[in-house]
Coordinates of N, CA and C in Angstrom, one line a residue:
X1 N 3.0 57.1 -174.5 CA 2.5 57.7 -173.3 C 2.6 59.2 -173.4
X2 N 3.7 59.7 -173.9 CA 3.8 61.2 -174.0 C 2.6 61.7 -174.8
X3 N 2.4 61.1 -175.9 CA 1.3 61.6 -176.8 C -0.1 61.5 -176.1
X4 N -0.3 60.5 -175.4 CA -1.6 60.3 -174.7 C -1.8 61.3 -173.6
X5 N -0.7 61.6 -172.8 CA -0.8 62.5 -171.8 C -0.9 63.9 -172.4
X6 N -0.2 64.2 -173.4 CA -0.3 65.5 -174.1 C -1.7 65.8 -174.6
X7 N -2.3 64.7 -175.3 CA -3.6 64.8 -175.8 C -4.6 65.1 -174.7
X8 N -4.5 64.3 -173.6 CA -5.4 64.5 -172.4 C -5.4 65.9 -171.9
X9 N -4.2 66.5 -171.8 CA -4.1 67.9 -171.3 C -4.6 68.9 -172.3
X10 N -4.3 68.6 -173.6 CA -4.8 69.5 -174.7 C -6.3 69.5 -174.8
X11 N -6.9 68.4 -174.6 CA -8.4 68.3 -174.7 C -9.1 69.1 -173.6
X12 N -8.4 69.3 -172.5 CA -8.9 70.0 -171.4 C -8.4 71.4 -171.3
X13 N -7.6 71.8 -172.3 CA -7.0 73.2 -172.3 C -6.2 73.4 -171.0
X14 N -5.5 72.4 -170.6 CA -4.7 72.5 -169.4 C -3.3 73.0 -169.6
X15 N -2.9 73.2 -170.9 CA -1.5 73.6 -171.2 C -1.2 74.9 -170.5
X16 N -2.1 75.8 -170.3 CA -1.9 77.1 -169.6 C -1.4 76.9 -168.2
X17 N -1.8 75.8 -167.6 CA -1.5 75.5 -166.2 C -0.2 74.7 -166.1
X18 N 0.1 74.0 -167.2 CA 1.2 73.1 -167.2 C 2.6 73.7 -167.5
X19 N 2.9 74.7 -166.6 CA 4.2 75.3 -166.7 C 5.2 74.3 -166.0
X20 N 6.5 74.4 -166.4 CA 7.5 73.5 -165.7 C 7.4 73.6 -164.2
X21 N 7.3 74.8 -163.6 CA 7.2 75.0 -162.2 C 6.0 74.3 -161.6
X22 N 4.8 74.5 -162.2 CA 3.6 73.8 -161.7 C 3.7 72.3 -161.8
X23 N 4.2 71.8 -162.9 CA 4.3 70.4 -163.1 C 5.3 69.8 -162.1
X24 N 6.4 70.5 -161.9 CA 7.4 69.9 -160.9 C 6.8 69.9 -159.5
X25 N 6.0 70.9 -159.2 CA 5.4 71.0 -157.9 C 4.3 69.9 -157.7
X26 N 3.6 69.6 -158.8 CA 2.6 68.6 -158.8 C 3.3 67.2 -158.7
X27 N 4.4 67.0 -159.4 CA 5.2 65.8 -159.3 C 5.6 65.6 -157.9
X28 N 6.2 66.6 -157.3 CA 6.6 66.5 -155.9 C 5.5 66.1 -155.0
X29 N 4.3 66.6 -155.2 CA 3.2 66.3 -154.4 C 2.8 64.8 -154.5
X30 N 2.8 64.4 -155.8 CA 2.5 62.9 -156.0 C 3.5 62.0 -155.4
X31 N 4.8 62.4 -155.5 CA 5.8 61.6 -154.8 C 5.6 61.5 -153.3
X32 N 5.1 62.7 -152.8 CA 4.8 62.7 -151.4 C 3.7 61.7 -151.0
X33 N 2.7 61.6 -151.9 CA 1.6 60.7 -151.7 C 2.1 59.2 -151.8
X34 N 3.0 59.0 -152.7 CA 3.6 57.7 -152.8 C 4.4 57.3 -151.5
X35 N 5.1 58.3 -151.1 CA 5.9 58.1 -149.8 C 5.0 57.8 -148.6
X36 N 3.8 58.5 -148.6 CA 2.9 58.3 -147.5 C 2.4 56.9 -147.4
X37 N 2.3 56.2 -148.6 CA 1.8 54.8 -148.6 C 2.8 53.9 -147.9
X38 N 4.1 54.3 -147.9 CA 5.2 53.4 -147.4 C 5.8 53.9 -146.1
X39 N 5.5 55.1 -145.7 CA 6.2 55.8 -144.7 C 6.4 55.0 -143.4
X40 N 5.4 54.4 -142.8 CA 5.5 53.8 -141.5 C 5.7 52.3 -141.6
X41 N 5.9 51.7 -142.8 CA 6.0 50.3 -142.9 C 7.4 49.9 -142.4
X42 N 7.5 48.7 -141.8 CA 8.8 48.1 -141.6 C 9.4 47.7 -142.9
X43 N 10.7 47.4 -142.9 CA 11.3 46.9 -144.2 C 10.7 45.6 -144.7
X44 N 10.3 44.7 -143.8 CA 9.6 43.5 -144.2 C 8.2 43.8 -144.7
X45 N 7.5 44.7 -144.1 CA 6.2 45.1 -144.6 C 6.3 45.7 -146.0
X46 N 7.2 46.6 -146.1 CA 7.4 47.3 -147.4 C 7.8 46.3 -148.5
X47 N 8.5 45.3 -148.2 CA 8.9 44.3 -149.2 C 7.8 43.4 -149.7
X48 N 6.7 43.4 -148.9 CA 5.6 42.5 -149.2 C 4.3 43.3 -149.4
X49 N 4.4 44.6 -149.5 CA 3.2 45.5 -149.5 C 2.3 45.2 -150.7
X50 N 2.9 44.7 -151.8 CA 2.1 44.4 -153.0 C 1.2 43.1 -152.8
X51 N 1.5 42.4 -151.7 CA 0.6 41.2 -151.4 C -0.7 41.6 -150.9
X52 N -0.9 42.8 -150.4 CA -2.2 43.3 -149.9 C -2.9 44.0 -151.1
X53 N -4.0 43.5 -151.6 CA -4.6 44.0 -152.8 C -5.0 45.5 -152.7
X54 N -5.5 45.9 -151.5 CA -5.8 47.3 -151.4 C -4.6 48.2 -151.4
X55 N -3.6 47.9 -150.7 CA -2.3 48.6 -150.7 C -1.7 48.6 -152.1
X56 N -1.7 47.5 -152.8 CA -1.2 47.4 -154.1 C -1.9 48.3 -155.1
X57 N -3.2 48.4 -155.0 CA -4.0 49.3 -155.8 C -3.6 50.7 -155.6
X58 N -3.5 51.1 -154.3 CA -3.1 52.5 -154.0 C -1.7 52.8 -154.5
X59 N -0.8 51.9 -154.4 CA 0.6 52.1 -154.8 C 0.7 52.2 -156.4
X60 N -0.1 51.3 -157.0 CA -0.1 51.4 -158.5 C -0.7 52.8 -158.9
X61 N -1.7 53.2 -158.3 CA -2.3 54.5 -158.6 C -1.3 55.7 -158.4
X62 N -0.6 55.7 -157.2 CA 0.4 56.7 -157.0 C 1.6 56.7 -157.9
X63 N 2.0 55.5 -158.2 CA 3.1 55.3 -159.2 C 2.7 55.9 -160.5
X64 N 1.5 55.6 -160.9 CA 1.0 56.1 -162.2 C 0.9 57.6 -162.2
X65 N 0.4 58.2 -161.1 CA 0.4 59.7 -161.0 C 1.8 60.3 -161.1
X66 N 2.8 59.7 -160.5 CA 4.2 60.1 -160.6 C 4.6 60.1 -162.0
X67 N 4.4 58.9 -162.7 CA 4.9 58.8 -164.0 C 4.2 59.8 -165.0
X68 N 2.9 60.0 -164.8 CA 2.1 60.9 -165.7 C 2.7 62.3 -165.6
X69 N 2.9 62.8 -164.3 CA 3.4 64.1 -164.2 C 4.8 64.2 -164.7
X70 N 5.6 63.2 -164.5 CA 7.0 63.2 -165.0 C 7.0 63.2 -166.5
X71 N 6.2 62.4 -167.1 CA 6.1 62.4 -168.6 C 5.6 63.8 -169.1
X72 N 4.6 64.4 -168.5 CA 4.1 65.7 -168.9 C 5.2 66.7 -168.7
X73 N 5.9 66.7 -167.6 CA 7.0 67.7 -167.4 C 8.1 67.6 -168.5
X74 N 8.5 66.4 -168.7 CA 9.5 66.1 -169.7 C 9.0 66.6 -171.1
X75 N 7.8 66.4 -171.4 CA 7.2 66.8 -172.7 C 7.2 68.3 -172.8
X76 N 6.8 69.0 -171.8 CA 6.8 70.5 -171.8 C 8.2 71.0 -171.9
X77 N 9.1 70.3 -171.3 CA 10.5 70.8 -171.4 C 11.3 70.3 -172.6
X78 N 10.6 69.5 -173.4 CA 11.3 68.9 -174.6 C 12.3 67.9 -174.3
X79 N 12.2 67.2 -173.2 CA 13.2 66.1 -172.9 C 12.7 64.8 -173.2
X80 N 13.5 64.0 -173.9 CA 13.2 62.6 -174.2 C 13.6 61.8 -173.0
X81 N 12.7 61.3 -172.2 CA 13.0 60.6 -171.0 C 13.8 59.4 -171.2
X82 N 13.5 58.6 -172.2 CA 14.3 57.4 -172.5 C 15.7 57.7 -172.8
X83 N 15.9 58.7 -173.7 CA 17.3 59.1 -174.0 C 18.0 59.7 -172.8
X84 N 17.3 60.5 -172.0 CA 18.0 61.1 -170.8 C 18.3 60.0 -169.8
X85 N 17.4 59.0 -169.7 CA 17.7 57.9 -168.7 C 18.9 57.1 -169.2
X86 N 19.0 56.8 -170.5 CA 20.1 56.0 -171.0 C 21.4 56.8 -170.7
X87 N 21.4 58.1 -171.0 CA 22.6 59.0 -170.8 C 23.0 59.0 -169.3
X88 N 22.0 59.0 -168.4 CA 22.3 59.0 -167.0 C 22.9 57.7 -166.5
X89 N 22.3 56.6 -167.0 CA 22.9 55.3 -166.7 C 24.3 55.2 -167.2
X90 N 24.6 55.7 -168.4 CA 26.0 55.7 -169.0 C 26.9 56.4 -168.0
X91 N 26.5 57.6 -167.5 CA 27.3 58.3 -166.5 C 27.5 57.5 -165.2
X92 N 26.4 56.9 -164.7 CA 26.5 56.1 -163.5 C 27.4 54.9 -163.6
X93 N 27.4 54.3 -164.8 CA 28.2 53.2 -165.0 C 29.7 53.6 -164.9
X94 N 30.0 54.8 -165.3 CA 31.4 55.2 -165.1 C 31.7 55.6 -163.7
X95 N 30.7 56.2 -163.0 CA 30.9 56.6 -161.6 C 30.9 55.4 -160.7
X96 N 30.2 54.4 -161.0 CA 30.0 53.3 -160.1 C 30.2 52.0 -160.8
X97 N 31.5 51.6 -161.0 CA 31.8 50.4 -161.7 C 31.4 49.2 -160.8
X98 N 31.1 48.1 -161.5 CA 30.7 46.9 -160.6 C 31.9 46.4 -159.8
X99 N 31.6 45.8 -158.7 CA 32.6 45.3 -157.8 C 33.3 44.1 -158.6
X100 N 34.6 44.0 -158.5 CA 35.2 42.8 -159.1 C 34.8 41.6 -158.4
X101 N 34.8 40.5 -159.1 CA 34.4 39.2 -158.5 C 35.5 38.8 -157.4
X102 N 35.1 38.1 -156.4 CA 36.0 37.7 -155.3 C 36.9 36.6 -155.8

């Protein structure tokens, strides 16, 4: 994914616009668009939103936009997202141990 997103940006000479600040702002905007799709739904509606084909298509599109900007930002910053995610889960496992069984 990283290579494909990088190639897409390079082919359009967008690297000059893809500063960490700009990419973080674009990512925040896309997260806002994702939130807007869910904003006024009840918990039950949100739980079944993917049952509506039109809503599901919009959500898939917004989720993809979020991922693409996140992947691009990580690439520009030289961060391996998979490695960083594993490291963060390792930290969280120490901070939030599972509840002991009853």
